[in-house]
């Protein structure tokens, strides 16, 4: 615990099984950013941890969400329908503080957030490393999920992400077009080569530096 951040863990029963939420609470919080992991890792992901460290001092409570399949110790992610079911089931716990909730996630978690945001009444969607298509399969586009979120969306995408480089994304359109910020030299996990130029710390600062003002705009 610090002067600006208190960390607690909560188990939440959902129709898809038990989920787990690690709360990084801000004093005088103005909103909650709830972010879940992808299919290949957990909440220890570098971008999720960076957000959990950087945002509470700025008045944003960060809820890191572990999906039921991960809590159960399974190595393979559940089907999209089950992922969505778990996310919907834990949403009341995320909304319990009575604050606006921004739905977020990395990779597969970003897809879940996009698919469910409108129905859940999310204040916005944070998509970290959105998997626009499987590597090497651009024809298998998932752009419809992103474009159909129905809420303000911020995408953070690595410049060399094999699941979709920034220039591959469709033109933002509609009444509330999404915003995209490129993370230079980042791969799907936002790792950067040692000889790329920016350090790993500088790369994470790009992410937190883009997310914080976007959230401030959402909260008015």
XYZ file of C-alpha atoms in Angstrom:
220
model
C 0.000 0.000 0.000
C 1.147 3.548 -0.773
C -0.301 6.961 -0.149
C -1.945 6.830 -3.562
C -2.664 3.154 -4.166
C -4.145 0.290 -2.153
C -4.060 -3.215 -3.636
C -6.661 -5.874 -2.812
C -7.795 -9.089 -4.514
C -11.372 -10.279 -4.902
C -12.845 -13.521 -6.227
C -16.030 -13.188 -8.263
C -18.370 -16.018 -9.222
C -19.529 -15.885 -12.843
C -21.517 -18.271 -15.054
C -18.174 -19.237 -16.636
C -16.510 -20.003 -13.293
C -14.595 -18.059 -10.690
C -12.858 -14.890 -11.879
C -10.372 -12.846 -9.901
C -10.026 -9.078 -9.723
C -6.918 -7.367 -8.371
C -7.883 -3.841 -7.427
C -5.333 -1.037 -7.545
C -7.493 1.620 -5.915
C -7.004 5.333 -6.255
C -7.891 7.823 -3.581
C -10.749 10.049 -4.730
C -11.115 7.915 -7.862
C -13.146 9.379 -10.688
C -13.460 6.189 -12.761
C -12.489 2.517 -12.962
C -10.369 1.031 -15.721
C -11.022 -2.716 -15.857
C -8.530 -4.602 -18.027
C -8.149 -8.304 -18.687
C -5.325 -10.370 -20.140
C -4.931 -12.159 -23.439
C -4.989 -15.816 -24.379
C -1.255 -16.292 -23.895
C -0.653 -14.744 -20.491
C -2.080 -13.187 -17.363
C -2.235 -9.894 -15.538
C 1.541 -9.912 -15.134
C 1.773 -8.516 -18.697
C 4.070 -5.494 -18.779
C 1.457 -3.091 -20.135
C -1.177 -4.064 -17.579
C 1.283 -3.704 -14.719
C 2.460 -0.335 -16.029
C -1.104 0.976 -16.108
C -1.792 -0.353 -12.606
C 1.251 1.536 -11.317
C 0.789 4.788 -13.234
C -2.938 5.505 -13.138
C -4.056 5.366 -9.461
C -2.012 8.471 -8.547
C -3.992 10.217 -11.310
C -7.389 9.328 -9.868
C -8.073 6.137 -11.818
C -8.736 2.852 -10.037
C -7.350 -0.040 -12.086
C -9.000 -3.461 -11.859
C -6.852 -6.233 -13.336
C -9.165 -9.083 -14.274
C -8.200 -12.745 -14.494
C -10.695 -14.682 -16.565
C -12.160 -17.921 -15.117
C -10.140 -20.187 -17.425
C -6.944 -18.628 -16.137
C -8.014 -18.816 -12.479
C -8.816 -22.505 -13.006
C -5.242 -23.130 -14.159
C -6.111 -24.024 -17.735
C -3.501 -23.391 -20.406
C -5.919 -22.795 -23.271
C -8.336 -19.882 -23.329
C -12.059 -20.532 -23.416
C -14.177 -19.946 -26.515
C -15.168 -16.319 -27.247
C -18.744 -16.910 -26.103
C -17.502 -18.198 -22.738
C -15.028 -15.323 -22.380
C -17.854 -12.851 -22.937
C -20.046 -14.705 -20.449
C -17.362 -14.462 -17.778
C -16.802 -10.758 -18.436
C -20.508 -9.979 -18.258
C -20.796 -11.988 -15.059
C -18.147 -10.006 -13.224
C -19.243 -6.589 -14.506
C -21.480 -5.867 -11.460
C -18.407 -6.220 -9.227
C -16.521 -3.754 -11.422
C -19.426 -1.280 -11.294
C -19.960 -1.650 -7.530
C -17.844 1.412 -6.616
C -20.487 3.512 -8.396
C -18.036 5.036 -10.868
C -17.961 4.981 -14.667
C -16.195 1.814 -15.851
C -13.940 1.716 -18.904
C -13.716 -1.803 -20.314
C -10.289 -2.849 -21.478
C -8.022 -5.718 -22.248
C -5.007 -6.840 -24.187
C -5.265 -9.038 -27.273
C -8.167 -11.490 -26.741
C -9.229 -9.406 -23.747
C -9.540 -6.376 -26.019
C -11.873 -8.326 -28.285
C -14.057 -9.240 -25.293
C -14.208 -5.606 -24.217
C -15.216 -4.478 -27.704
C -17.892 -7.147 -28.102
C -19.596 -6.420 -24.778
C -19.033 -2.705 -24.138
C -22.243 -1.369 -25.609
C -24.548 -3.838 -23.863
C -22.814 -3.319 -20.516
C -22.840 0.455 -20.742
C -19.069 0.855 -20.534
C -17.790 4.424 -20.531
C -15.251 3.482 -23.179
C -12.954 0.719 -24.417
C -9.190 0.462 -24.096
C -7.813 -2.021 -26.632
C -4.198 -2.999 -26.027
C -2.590 -4.932 -28.892
C -5.910 -5.585 -30.617
C -5.520 -8.812 -32.637
C -6.808 -7.493 -35.946
C -6.091 -10.826 -37.611
C -4.143 -14.034 -36.951
C -0.458 -13.678 -37.875
C -0.029 -13.993 -41.625
C -3.800 -14.139 -42.218
C -4.956 -10.571 -42.935
C -8.022 -11.916 -44.703
C -9.311 -13.156 -41.311
C -10.056 -9.624 -40.144
C -11.696 -8.893 -36.782
C -12.164 -5.224 -37.593
C -15.941 -5.534 -37.226
C -15.545 -6.125 -33.480
C -13.509 -2.955 -33.109
C -15.741 -0.836 -35.315
C -18.879 -2.185 -33.639
C -17.900 -1.393 -30.042
C -20.418 1.443 -29.859
C -18.311 3.350 -27.351
C -15.232 5.600 -27.474
C -12.258 3.328 -28.176
C -8.534 3.880 -27.779
C -6.248 1.349 -29.489
C -2.581 1.010 -28.515
C -0.805 -1.011 -31.207
C 2.820 -2.045 -31.579
C 4.514 -0.926 -34.781
C 5.614 -4.489 -35.555
C 2.679 -6.440 -34.117
C 2.188 -9.575 -36.260
C -1.487 -9.592 -35.293
C -1.947 -6.278 -37.082
C 0.370 -3.342 -37.628
C -1.096 0.152 -37.212
C -1.182 0.802 -40.964
C -3.369 -2.289 -41.461
C -6.240 -0.939 -39.381
C -9.340 0.366 -41.160
C -10.028 4.071 -41.363
C -11.882 5.247 -38.213
C -15.490 6.005 -39.064
C -18.905 6.529 -37.552
C -20.263 8.960 -34.955
C -17.566 8.054 -32.437
C -14.502 6.893 -34.426
C -11.815 5.006 -32.574
C -8.408 6.493 -31.869
C -5.176 4.609 -32.552
C -1.780 5.288 -31.022
C 1.244 3.502 -32.437
C 3.784 2.128 -29.980
C 7.014 2.378 -31.997
C 8.883 -0.916 -32.542
C 6.547 -2.789 -30.175
C 5.564 -6.384 -30.814
C 2.308 -7.992 -29.659
C 3.504 -7.805 -26.048
C 4.932 -4.302 -26.541
C 8.471 -5.636 -26.227
C 11.006 -3.623 -28.216
C 14.356 -4.765 -29.634
C 17.354 -3.559 -27.652
C 18.731 -1.800 -30.721
C 15.425 -0.204 -31.702
C 16.072 3.148 -30.047
C 13.445 3.538 -27.320
C 14.017 1.556 -24.132
C 11.386 -0.760 -22.660
C 10.672 1.829 -19.964
C 10.217 4.554 -22.561
C 7.905 2.284 -24.523
C 5.691 1.675 -21.499
C 5.674 5.417 -20.890
C 4.227 5.880 -24.383
C 1.341 3.604 -23.366
C 0.591 5.178 -19.999
C 1.143 8.639 -21.467
C -1.540 8.013 -24.092
C -4.052 6.289 -21.821
C -4.053 8.822 -18.954
C -5.221 11.884 -20.933
C -7.739 9.818 -22.886
C -9.297 8.633 -19.620
C -9.272 12.205 -18.323
C -11.314 13.274 -21.340
C -13.810 10.470 -20.769
C -14.337 11.464 -17.143
C -14.948 15.074 -18.073
